[in-house]
Amino acid sequence: MNFDNLKNEWNAENPAESNISSDMLKINQAHTPIDKIRAKMKHEFFYQLFFLVFMAIIPHIFGFSALINRVFLMTYSTTCGFTAYYFFKFYIFYKNSYNLSMDTRKNILWFYYEMKLNIELYKALTYIVAFISVGFLNAFVFIEKASIFSKILNKLSPVYILLNCFVTILIIGAITELWAWFYYGKYLKQVKKVIDELDSE
Amino acid sequence: MKETENTFLTLINQHKAIIHKISKMYMNDAEEQRDLFQEIVFQLWKAYPSFKGNSKFTTWMYRVCLNTAIICFKKESRKVDKTPYDGNIDIIDVNENEGKEEKLAYLYTAVQELNAIEKALIFLFLENQSHREIAENLGISEVNARVKLNRTKEKLQFIIKKNGYEF
């Protein structure tokens, strides 16, 4: 195979493409993995907003007592606080522009770490909301169903209770990790593959 | 703004063959090639303010085009035949009499079996870039660029042979 001949033919090739018009500069959405993650995070923001609105009417639906209402208010405000903080971070990520004119290594590493960081932030928010919810459920059971619950607790060994806590944490962890992987992980995997290709000796 | 847009369109139309070739190298399917072409044009326009004229326009363009093509993955991984060469293949000799376009068509088919970085190496080599320029574009050392390019050329020769062609 003569690469020099091939080079000449390659350079002589002049694809008969029509001219690029200004319309092509006006597409609404780019399609790099980071843009796809950003678009998904934007959707998640609206789901989260809906979840917070729904959370606000939970006391009315279930007719909580005054004491539980106070606990719920604490839970709700903490959830709103954390959500606002993390969504502010995601907003910065959403607005942060990227520059594809760097060399390939710098460019691909920027993509990788920016995506990884935001997926980790997303997981952190999911953990926080899940543990706050579990905390509220515990408070609810201890306050509202104290007599029944204390009877049950008295019958259970401390090892069993600890095991239950451990399994709960494990389930929350597994769901969060799997969901993040299913929703965002494939993009990260694709980018990591390119880094490995670039690094291979 | 309109003036910037016009300048950009003039420059980009002068060098649109680069975008076209990269789209053909990175995507096999015609629809995906069109999508990638459009994405590259969009990313070039987005990155245009970063072009200060310190380097040649084509140098800047190579980077943006290749980085976009590398980072924009195929919608789904289409299975490419990767059966190892067993030596029992009828080789068709694509000689000088055959059309140049046909030769390039074989090349475009063969590069589909290369990974994203190997495609970038072959593209820059065919665009007459030196080892140093290839290394600078990819952000690797010059030695590494040379080694990788040689390996990729061997791999490409092997794929073309495996597909039953020789030129």
mmCIF file of C-alpha atoms in Angstrom:
data_model
loop_
_atom_site.group_PDB
_atom_site.id
_atom_site.type_symbol
_atom_site.label_atom_id
_atom_site.label_comp_id
_atom_site.label_asym_id
_atom_site.label_seq_id
_atom_site.Cartn_x
_atom_site.Cartn_y
_atom_site.Cartn_z
ATOM 1 C CA MET A 1 0.000 0.000 0.000
ATOM 2 C CA ASN A 2 1.476 3.285 -1.081
ATOM 3 C CA PHE A 3 0.549 5.940 1.442
ATOM 4 C CA ASP A 4 2.126 8.726 -0.601
ATOM 5 C CA ASN A 5 -0.165 7.989 -3.557
ATOM 6 C CA LEU A 6 -3.073 7.795 -1.189
ATOM 7 C CA LYS A 7 -2.119 11.172 0.279
ATOM 8 C CA ASN A 8 -2.123 12.749 -3.171
ATOM 9 C CA GLU A 9 -5.530 11.343 -3.971
ATOM 10 C CA TRP A 10 -6.830 12.361 -0.563
ATOM 11 C CA ASN A 11 -5.688 15.925 -1.061
ATOM 12 C CA ALA A 12 -7.091 16.021 -4.571
ATOM 13 C CA GLU A 13 -10.503 14.929 -3.332
ATOM 14 C CA ASN A 14 -12.914 17.816 -3.429
ATOM 15 C CA PRO A 15 -16.309 16.744 -2.170
ATOM 16 C CA ALA A 16 -19.134 18.360 -4.114
ATOM 17 C CA GLU A 17 -20.986 19.694 -1.112
ATOM 18 C CA SER A 18 -23.320 22.649 -1.245
ATOM 19 C CA ASN A 19 -22.249 25.790 0.582
ATOM 20 C CA ILE A 20 -22.678 26.075 4.328
ATOM 21 C CA SER A 21 -25.381 28.617 5.017
ATOM 22 C CA SER A 22 -26.074 30.730 8.112
ATOM 23 C CA ASP A 23 -29.048 28.443 8.921
ATOM 24 C CA MET A 24 -26.605 25.737 9.935
ATOM 25 C CA LEU A 25 -25.241 27.996 12.672
ATOM 26 C CA LYS A 26 -28.606 28.263 14.349
ATOM 27 C CA ILE A 27 -29.253 24.759 15.673
ATOM 28 C CA ASN A 28 -30.618 24.866 19.182
ATOM 29 C CA GLN A 29 -28.804 22.035 20.835
ATOM 30 C CA ALA A 30 -25.333 20.588 20.528
ATOM 31 C CA HIS A 31 -24.958 16.818 20.845
ATOM 32 C CA THR A 32 -21.720 16.199 22.680
ATOM 33 C CA PRO A 33 -22.040 13.866 25.722
ATOM 34 C CA ILE A 34 -21.830 16.848 28.048
ATOM 35 C CA ASP A 35 -24.740 18.517 26.233
ATOM 36 C CA LYS A 36 -26.742 15.318 26.534
ATOM 37 C CA ILE A 37 -26.058 15.140 30.280
ATOM 38 C CA ARG A 38 -26.982 18.797 30.633
ATOM 39 C CA ALA A 39 -30.268 18.221 28.790
ATOM 40 C CA LYS A 40 -31.090 15.282 31.082
ATOM 41 C CA MET A 41 -30.212 17.309 34.171
ATOM 42 C CA LYS A 42 -32.541 20.045 32.949
ATOM 43 C CA HIS A 43 -35.370 17.486 32.803
ATOM 44 C CA GLU A 44 -34.463 16.230 36.265
ATOM 45 C CA PHE A 45 -34.697 19.779 37.557
ATOM 46 C CA PHE A 46 -38.347 19.936 36.524
ATOM 47 C CA TYR A 47 -39.074 16.512 38.072
ATOM 48 C CA GLN A 48 -37.421 17.673 41.287
ATOM 49 C CA LEU A 49 -39.476 20.874 41.237
ATOM 50 C CA PHE A 50 -42.626 18.808 40.825
ATOM 51 C CA PHE A 51 -41.499 16.549 43.692
ATOM 52 C CA LEU A 52 -40.979 19.559 45.993
ATOM 53 C CA VAL A 53 -44.432 20.962 45.151
ATOM 54 C CA PHE A 54 -45.956 17.548 45.794
ATOM 55 C CA MET A 55 -44.013 17.304 49.086
ATOM 56 C CA ALA A 56 -45.556 20.599 50.209
ATOM 57 C CA ILE A 57 -49.081 19.157 50.096
ATOM 58 C CA ILE A 58 -48.221 15.841 51.815
ATOM 59 C CA PRO A 59 -49.258 17.101 55.328
ATOM 60 C CA HIS A 60 -52.683 18.078 53.917
ATOM 61 C CA ILE A 61 -53.139 14.710 52.220
ATOM 62 C CA PHE A 62 -52.178 12.625 55.268
ATOM 63 C CA GLY A 63 -53.535 14.973 57.954
ATOM 64 C CA PHE A 64 -50.390 15.063 60.097
ATOM 65 C CA SER A 65 -50.555 16.000 63.783
ATOM 66 C CA ALA A 66 -49.093 19.363 64.914
ATOM 67 C CA LEU A 67 -45.908 17.695 66.164
ATOM 68 C CA ILE A 68 -45.323 15.716 62.967
ATOM 69 C CA ASN A 69 -46.103 18.840 60.962
ATOM 70 C CA ARG A 70 -43.184 20.585 62.684
ATOM 71 C CA VAL A 71 -40.874 17.671 61.942
ATOM 72 C CA PHE A 72 -42.109 17.641 58.364
ATOM 73 C CA LEU A 73 -41.468 21.381 58.040
ATOM 74 C CA MET A 74 -37.857 20.824 59.158
ATOM 75 C CA THR A 75 -37.507 17.947 56.688
ATOM 76 C CA TYR A 76 -39.043 19.978 53.887
ATOM 77 C CA SER A 77 -36.927 23.073 54.452
ATOM 78 C CA THR A 78 -33.730 20.976 54.692
ATOM 79 C CA THR A 79 -34.626 19.152 51.445
ATOM 80 C CA CYS A 80 -35.379 22.482 49.716
ATOM 81 C CA GLY A 81 -32.100 23.940 50.991
ATOM 82 C CA PHE A 82 -29.971 21.060 49.748
ATOM 83 C CA THR A 83 -31.858 20.879 46.441
ATOM 84 C CA ALA A 84 -31.412 24.615 45.870
ATOM 85 C CA TYR A 85 -27.680 24.366 46.648
ATOM 86 C CA TYR A 86 -27.090 21.432 44.295
ATOM 87 C CA PHE A 87 -29.259 22.798 41.531
ATOM 88 C CA PHE A 88 -27.335 26.040 41.699
ATOM 89 C CA LYS A 89 -24.188 23.955 41.117
ATOM 90 C CA PHE A 90 -25.893 22.163 38.220
ATOM 91 C CA TYR A 91 -26.964 25.524 36.801
ATOM 92 C CA ILE A 92 -23.326 26.650 36.769
ATOM 93 C CA PHE A 93 -22.433 23.365 35.040
ATOM 94 C CA TYR A 94 -25.274 23.964 32.559
ATOM 95 C CA LYS A 95 -24.083 27.454 31.725
ATOM 96 C CA ASN A 96 -20.361 26.667 31.719
ATOM 97 C CA SER A 97 -19.260 26.783 28.108
ATOM 98 C CA TYR A 98 -16.518 24.602 26.717
ATOM 99 C CA ASN A 99 -13.818 25.248 24.205
ATOM 100 C CA LEU A 100 -13.142 22.573 21.621
ATOM 101 C CA SER A 101 -10.070 24.323 20.240
ATOM 102 C CA MET A 102 -7.772 22.921 22.929
ATOM 103 C CA ASP A 103 -5.651 19.900 22.086
ATOM 104 C CA THR A 104 -7.491 16.566 22.158
ATOM 105 C CA ARG A 105 -6.003 15.402 25.474
ATOM 106 C CA LYS A 106 -6.917 18.595 27.345
ATOM 107 C CA ASN A 107 -10.325 18.643 25.722
ATOM 108 C CA ILE A 108 -11.241 15.048 26.475
ATOM 109 C CA LEU A 109 -9.931 15.265 30.066
ATOM 110 C CA TRP A 110 -11.990 18.419 30.641
ATOM 111 C CA PHE A 111 -15.091 16.613 29.404
ATOM 112 C CA TYR A 112 -14.370 13.566 31.551
ATOM 113 C CA TYR A 113 -13.786 15.367 34.833
ATOM 114 C CA GLU A 114 -16.581 17.883 34.308
ATOM 115 C CA MET A 115 -19.017 15.017 33.679
ATOM 116 C CA LYS A 116 -17.658 12.908 36.544
ATOM 117 C CA LEU A 117 -17.840 15.791 39.001
ATOM 118 C CA ASN A 118 -21.450 16.566 38.141
ATOM 119 C CA ILE A 119 -22.526 12.928 38.236
ATOM 120 C CA GLU A 120 -20.974 12.702 41.723
ATOM 121 C CA LEU A 121 -22.854 15.867 42.748
ATOM 122 C CA TYR A 122 -26.042 14.340 41.395
ATOM 123 C CA LYS A 123 -25.430 11.185 43.437
ATOM 124 C CA ALA A 124 -24.677 13.248 46.553
ATOM 125 C CA LEU A 125 -28.022 15.059 46.216
ATOM 126 C CA THR A 126 -29.854 11.754 45.751
ATOM 127 C CA TYR A 127 -28.193 10.315 48.901
ATOM 128 C CA ILE A 128 -29.030 13.417 50.932
ATOM 129 C CA VAL A 129 -32.704 13.477 49.882
ATOM 130 C CA ALA A 130 -33.014 9.709 50.466
ATOM 131 C CA PHE A 131 -31.495 9.871 53.973
ATOM 132 C CA ILE A 132 -33.565 12.912 54.939
ATOM 133 C CA SER A 133 -36.692 10.983 53.840
ATOM 134 C CA VAL A 134 -35.637 7.922 55.848
ATOM 135 C CA GLY A 135 -34.996 10.200 58.846
ATOM 136 C CA PHE A 136 -38.478 11.676 58.548
ATOM 137 C CA LEU A 137 -40.068 8.225 58.274
ATOM 138 C CA ASN A 138 -38.249 7.168 61.462
ATOM 139 C CA ALA A 139 -39.414 10.296 63.268
ATOM 140 C CA PHE A 140 -42.966 9.675 62.044
ATOM 141 C CA VAL A 141 -42.958 6.090 63.313
ATOM 142 C CA PHE A 142 -41.385 7.048 66.671
ATOM 143 C CA ILE A 143 -43.835 9.884 67.279
ATOM 144 C CA GLU A 144 -47.101 8.671 65.758
ATOM 145 C CA LYS A 145 -46.826 4.934 66.296
ATOM 146 C CA ALA A 146 -44.594 4.987 69.385
ATOM 147 C CA SER A 147 -46.504 2.355 71.383
ATOM 148 C CA ILE A 148 -46.652 -0.220 68.571
ATOM 149 C CA PHE A 149 -43.117 0.543 67.430
ATOM 150 C CA SER A 150 -41.588 0.267 70.918
ATOM 151 C CA LYS A 151 -43.235 -3.139 71.324
ATOM 152 C CA ILE A 152 -41.721 -4.276 68.025
ATOM 153 C CA LEU A 153 -38.311 -2.816 68.891
ATOM 154 C CA ASN A 154 -38.293 -4.581 72.266
ATOM 155 C CA LYS A 155 -38.755 -7.888 70.525
ATOM 156 C CA LEU A 156 -35.896 -7.315 68.062
ATOM 157 C CA SER A 157 -32.259 -7.954 68.870
ATOM 158 C CA PRO A 158 -29.776 -5.026 68.433
ATOM 159 C CA VAL A 159 -27.973 -7.070 65.773
ATOM 160 C CA TYR A 160 -31.175 -7.362 63.742
ATOM 161 C CA ILE A 161 -31.819 -3.603 64.028
ATOM 162 C CA LEU A 162 -28.256 -2.821 62.956
ATOM 163 C CA LEU A 163 -28.581 -5.256 60.073
ATOM 164 C CA ASN A 164 -31.777 -3.528 58.981
ATOM 165 C CA CYS A 165 -30.078 -0.116 58.996
ATOM 166 C CA PHE A 166 -27.183 -1.551 57.039
ATOM 167 C CA VAL A 167 -29.492 -3.130 54.427
ATOM 168 C CA THR A 168 -31.447 0.140 54.081
ATOM 169 C CA ILE A 169 -28.223 2.063 53.411
ATOM 170 C CA LEU A 170 -27.138 -0.631 50.970
ATOM 171 C CA ILE A 171 -30.430 -0.466 49.045
ATOM 172 C CA ILE A 172 -30.330 3.348 48.865
ATOM 173 C CA GLY A 173 -26.696 3.164 47.721
ATOM 174 C CA ALA A 174 -27.396 0.490 45.104
ATOM 175 C CA ILE A 175 -30.412 2.335 43.671
ATOM 176 C CA THR A 176 -28.505 5.652 43.520
ATOM 177 C CA GLU A 177 -25.417 4.147 41.914
ATOM 178 C CA LEU A 178 -27.388 2.061 39.427
ATOM 179 C CA TRP A 179 -29.658 4.951 38.490
ATOM 180 C CA ALA A 180 -26.718 7.332 37.967
ATOM 181 C CA TRP A 181 -24.930 4.673 35.921
ATOM 182 C CA PHE A 182 -27.992 3.875 33.849
ATOM 183 C CA TYR A 183 -28.847 7.525 33.253
ATOM 184 C CA TYR A 184 -25.420 9.112 32.853
ATOM 185 C CA GLY A 185 -22.798 6.367 33.106
ATOM 186 C CA LYS A 186 -22.702 5.346 29.460
ATOM 187 C CA TYR A 187 -21.454 8.793 28.406
ATOM 188 C CA LEU A 188 -18.708 8.670 30.989
ATOM 189 C CA LYS A 189 -17.722 5.181 29.840
ATOM 190 C CA GLN A 190 -17.483 6.338 26.198
ATOM 191 C CA VAL A 191 -15.265 9.289 27.099
ATOM 192 C CA LYS A 192 -13.080 7.115 29.346
ATOM 193 C CA LYS A 193 -12.565 4.730 26.428
ATOM 194 C CA VAL A 194 -11.187 7.571 24.286
ATOM 195 C CA ILE A 195 -8.817 8.605 27.129
ATOM 196 C CA ASP A 196 -7.559 5.010 27.322
ATOM 197 C CA GLU A 197 -7.054 4.947 23.546
ATOM 198 C CA LEU A 198 -5.068 8.170 23.772
ATOM 199 C CA ASP A 199 -2.972 6.868 26.677
ATOM 200 C CA SER A 200 -2.256 3.428 25.256
ATOM 201 C CA GLU A 201 1.447 2.997 24.495
ATOM 202 C CA MET B 1 -22.288 40.257 14.274
ATOM 203 C CA LYS B 2 -23.457 39.854 10.695
ATOM 204 C CA GLU B 3 -19.971 40.737 9.485
ATOM 205 C CA THR B 4 -18.396 38.137 11.789
ATOM 206 C CA GLU B 5 -20.895 35.572 10.557
ATOM 207 C CA ASN B 6 -20.111 36.354 6.929
ATOM 208 C CA THR B 7 -16.340 36.169 7.519
ATOM 209 C CA PHE B 8 -16.794 32.866 9.306
ATOM 210 C CA LEU B 9 -18.994 31.440 6.528
ATOM 211 C CA THR B 10 -16.484 32.494 3.869
ATOM 212 C CA LEU B 11 -13.624 30.819 5.742
ATOM 213 C CA ILE B 12 -15.591 27.706 6.519
ATOM 214 C CA ASN B 13 -16.811 27.315 2.946
ATOM 215 C CA GLN B 14 -13.222 27.544 1.706
ATOM 216 C CA HIS B 15 -12.282 24.623 3.931
ATOM 217 C CA LYS B 16 -15.525 22.644 4.060
ATOM 218 C CA ALA B 17 -13.751 19.627 2.552
ATOM 219 C CA ILE B 18 -12.076 19.127 5.961
ATOM 220 C CA ILE B 19 -15.475 18.816 7.684
ATOM 221 C CA HIS B 20 -16.777 16.586 4.943
ATOM 222 C CA LYS B 21 -13.796 14.211 5.128
ATOM 223 C CA ILE B 22 -13.887 14.002 8.926
ATOM 224 C CA SER B 23 -17.641 13.286 8.887
ATOM 225 C CA LYS B 24 -17.069 10.467 6.403
ATOM 226 C CA MET B 25 -14.218 9.052 8.470
ATOM 227 C CA TYR B 26 -16.046 9.086 11.779
ATOM 228 C CA MET B 27 -19.511 8.001 10.652
ATOM 229 C CA ASN B 28 -20.422 5.225 8.289
ATOM 230 C CA ASP B 29 -24.097 5.962 7.896
ATOM 231 C CA ALA B 30 -25.112 8.848 5.577
ATOM 232 C CA GLU B 31 -27.587 10.296 8.054
ATOM 233 C CA GLU B 32 -25.045 10.220 10.870
ATOM 234 C CA GLN B 33 -22.483 11.850 8.572
ATOM 235 C CA ARG B 34 -24.926 14.707 7.961
ATOM 236 C CA ASP B 35 -25.586 15.044 11.697
ATOM 237 C CA LEU B 36 -21.871 15.119 12.475
ATOM 238 C CA PHE B 37 -21.247 17.625 9.674
ATOM 239 C CA GLN B 38 -23.882 19.918 11.184
ATOM 240 C CA GLU B 39 -22.557 19.434 14.707
ATOM 241 C CA ILE B 40 -19.022 20.312 13.581
ATOM 242 C CA VAL B 41 -20.205 23.472 11.832
ATOM 243 C CA PHE B 42 -22.123 24.452 14.969
ATOM 244 C CA GLN B 43 -19.137 23.787 17.262
ATOM 245 C CA LEU B 44 -16.836 25.721 14.916
ATOM 246 C CA TRP B 45 -19.188 28.687 15.068
ATOM 247 C CA LYS B 46 -19.417 28.431 18.858
ATOM 248 C CA ALA B 47 -15.628 28.258 19.181
ATOM 249 C CA TYR B 48 -14.953 30.933 16.547
ATOM 250 C CA PRO B 49 -14.454 33.748 19.136
ATOM 251 C CA SER B 50 -11.486 31.714 20.456
ATOM 252 C CA PHE B 51 -9.744 31.982 17.071
ATOM 253 C CA LYS B 52 -7.370 34.906 17.488
ATOM 254 C CA GLY B 53 -5.482 34.437 14.260
ATOM 255 C CA ASN B 54 -2.253 33.415 16.036
ATOM 256 C CA SER B 55 -2.238 30.172 14.083
ATOM 257 C CA LYS B 56 -3.484 29.266 10.611
ATOM 258 C CA PHE B 57 -7.268 28.988 10.342
ATOM 259 C CA THR B 58 -6.938 25.368 9.198
ATOM 260 C CA THR B 59 -4.824 24.465 12.257
ATOM 261 C CA TRP B 60 -7.550 25.798 14.554
ATOM 262 C CA MET B 61 -10.189 24.126 12.403
ATOM 263 C CA TYR B 62 -8.495 20.700 12.557
ATOM 264 C CA ARG B 63 -8.636 20.787 16.347
ATOM 265 C CA VAL B 64 -12.275 21.795 16.671
ATOM 266 C CA CYS B 65 -13.391 19.379 13.936
ATOM 267 C CA LEU B 66 -11.451 16.411 15.316
ATOM 268 C CA ASN B 67 -12.385 17.120 18.938
ATOM 269 C CA THR B 68 -16.055 17.281 17.965
ATOM 270 C CA ALA B 69 -15.857 14.072 15.941
ATOM 271 C CA ILE B 70 -13.997 12.273 18.756
ATOM 272 C CA ILE B 71 -16.476 13.347 21.423
ATOM 273 C CA CYS B 72 -19.669 12.801 19.369
ATOM 274 C CA PHE B 73 -20.269 9.089 19.508
ATOM 275 C CA LYS B 74 -22.326 7.005 17.136
ATOM 276 C CA LYS B 75 -25.964 6.654 18.140
ATOM 277 C CA GLU B 76 -25.508 2.931 18.557
ATOM 278 C CA SER B 77 -22.459 0.792 18.071
ATOM 279 C CA ARG B 78 -22.861 -0.807 14.715
ATOM 280 C CA LYS B 79 -21.068 -4.084 14.479
ATOM 281 C CA VAL B 80 -18.112 -3.892 12.163
ATOM 282 C CA ASP B 81 -16.645 -7.130 10.845
ATOM 283 C CA LYS B 82 -13.433 -7.635 12.782
ATOM 284 C CA THR B 83 -12.593 -11.189 11.715
ATOM 285 C CA PRO B 84 -8.853 -11.677 11.801
ATOM 286 C CA TYR B 85 -7.028 -11.998 8.525
ATOM 287 C CA ASP B 86 -6.473 -15.700 7.762
ATOM 288 C CA GLY B 87 -4.505 -15.290 4.559
ATOM 289 C CA ASN B 88 -7.139 -16.950 2.363
ATOM 290 C CA ILE B 89 -8.659 -13.858 0.869
ATOM 291 C CA ASP B 90 -8.801 -13.003 -2.823
ATOM 292 C CA ILE B 91 -7.017 -9.692 -3.098
ATOM 293 C CA ILE B 92 -8.323 -7.248 -5.691
ATOM 294 C CA ASP B 93 -5.530 -5.053 -6.952
ATOM 295 C CA VAL B 94 -6.899 -1.546 -7.230
ATOM 296 C CA ASN B 95 -4.440 -0.214 -9.761
ATOM 297 C CA GLU B 96 -3.932 3.174 -11.310
ATOM 298 C CA ASN B 97 -6.606 2.520 -13.894
ATOM 299 C CA GLU B 98 -9.284 2.314 -11.308
ATOM 300 C CA GLY B 99 -11.013 5.480 -10.196
ATOM 301 C CA LYS B 100 -9.412 7.486 -7.441
ATOM 302 C CA GLU B 101 -12.797 7.826 -5.836
ATOM 303 C CA GLU B 102 -13.061 4.072 -5.588
ATOM 304 C CA LYS B 103 -9.721 3.885 -3.812
ATOM 305 C CA LEU B 104 -10.844 6.515 -1.335
ATOM 306 C CA ALA B 105 -14.131 4.665 -0.866
ATOM 307 C CA TYR B 106 -12.151 1.580 0.207
ATOM 308 C CA LEU B 107 -10.173 3.769 2.555
ATOM 309 C CA TYR B 108 -13.317 5.238 4.136
ATOM 310 C CA THR B 109 -14.720 1.722 4.591
ATOM 311 C CA ALA B 110 -11.502 0.499 6.196
ATOM 312 C CA VAL B 111 -11.132 3.411 8.640
ATOM 313 C CA GLN B 112 -14.502 2.520 10.158
ATOM 314 C CA GLU B 113 -12.665 -0.268 11.980
ATOM 315 C CA LEU B 114 -10.202 2.139 13.590
ATOM 316 C CA ASN B 115 -10.854 3.763 16.936
ATOM 317 C CA ALA B 116 -11.439 7.523 17.333
ATOM 318 C CA ILE B 117 -7.786 8.355 18.029
ATOM 319 C CA GLU B 118 -6.485 6.172 15.186
ATOM 320 C CA LYS B 119 -8.881 7.930 12.806
ATOM 321 C CA ALA B 120 -7.515 11.294 13.977
ATOM 322 C CA LEU B 121 -3.936 10.093 13.396
ATOM 323 C CA ILE B 122 -4.685 8.892 9.868
ATOM 324 C CA PHE B 123 -6.640 12.039 9.050
ATOM 325 C CA LEU B 124 -3.838 14.358 10.180
ATOM 326 C CA PHE B 125 -1.259 12.229 8.344
ATOM 327 C CA LEU B 126 -3.272 12.406 5.111
ATOM 328 C CA GLU B 127 -3.574 16.164 5.599
ATOM 329 C CA ASN B 128 0.252 16.338 5.427
ATOM 330 C CA GLN B 129 0.706 17.149 9.099
ATOM 331 C CA SER B 130 4.167 16.452 10.519
ATOM 332 C CA HIS B 131 4.696 14.227 13.566
ATOM 333 C CA ARG B 132 5.188 17.339 15.668
ATOM 334 C CA GLU B 133 1.936 18.889 14.450
ATOM 335 C CA ILE B 134 0.046 15.634 15.024
ATOM 336 C CA ALA B 135 1.482 15.456 18.558
ATOM 337 C CA GLU B 136 0.469 19.069 19.260
ATOM 338 C CA ASN B 137 -3.049 18.522 17.982
ATOM 339 C CA LEU B 138 -3.600 15.393 20.032
ATOM 340 C CA GLY B 139 -1.716 16.536 23.136
ATOM 341 C CA ILE B 140 0.736 13.630 23.119
ATOM 342 C CA SER B 141 4.527 13.458 22.750
ATOM 343 C CA GLU B 142 6.107 13.493 19.302
ATOM 344 C CA VAL B 143 7.610 10.031 19.877
ATOM 345 C CA ASN B 144 4.247 8.676 20.902
ATOM 346 C CA ALA B 145 2.625 10.262 17.838
ATOM 347 C CA ARG B 146 5.192 8.591 15.565
ATOM 348 C CA VAL B 147 4.770 5.179 17.186
ATOM 349 C CA LYS B 148 0.974 5.397 17.174
ATOM 350 C CA LEU B 149 0.873 6.566 13.564
ATOM 351 C CA ASN B 150 3.105 3.721 12.371
ATOM 352 C CA ARG B 151 0.972 1.173 14.193
ATOM 353 C CA THR B 152 -2.207 2.698 12.804
ATOM 354 C CA LYS B 153 -0.844 2.634 9.252
ATOM 355 C CA GLU B 154 0.012 -1.063 9.675
ATOM 356 C CA LYS B 155 -3.442 -1.737 11.095
ATOM 357 C CA LEU B 156 -5.074 0.101 8.211
ATOM 358 C CA GLN B 157 -3.058 -1.865 5.648
ATOM 359 C CA PHE B 158 -4.104 -5.060 7.378
ATOM 360 C CA ILE B 159 -7.798 -4.083 7.359
ATOM 361 C CA ILE B 160 -7.694 -3.116 3.679
ATOM 362 C CA LYS B 161 -6.051 -6.459 2.847
ATOM 363 C CA LYS B 162 -8.528 -8.294 5.034
ATOM 364 C CA ASN B 163 -11.351 -6.627 3.120
ATOM 365 C CA GLY B 164 -9.857 -8.038 -0.060
ATOM 366 C CA TYR B 165 -8.197 -4.969 -1.557
ATOM 367 C CA GLU B 166 -4.668 -3.874 -2.224
ATOM 368 C CA PHE B 167 -3.391 -0.519 -3.426
#
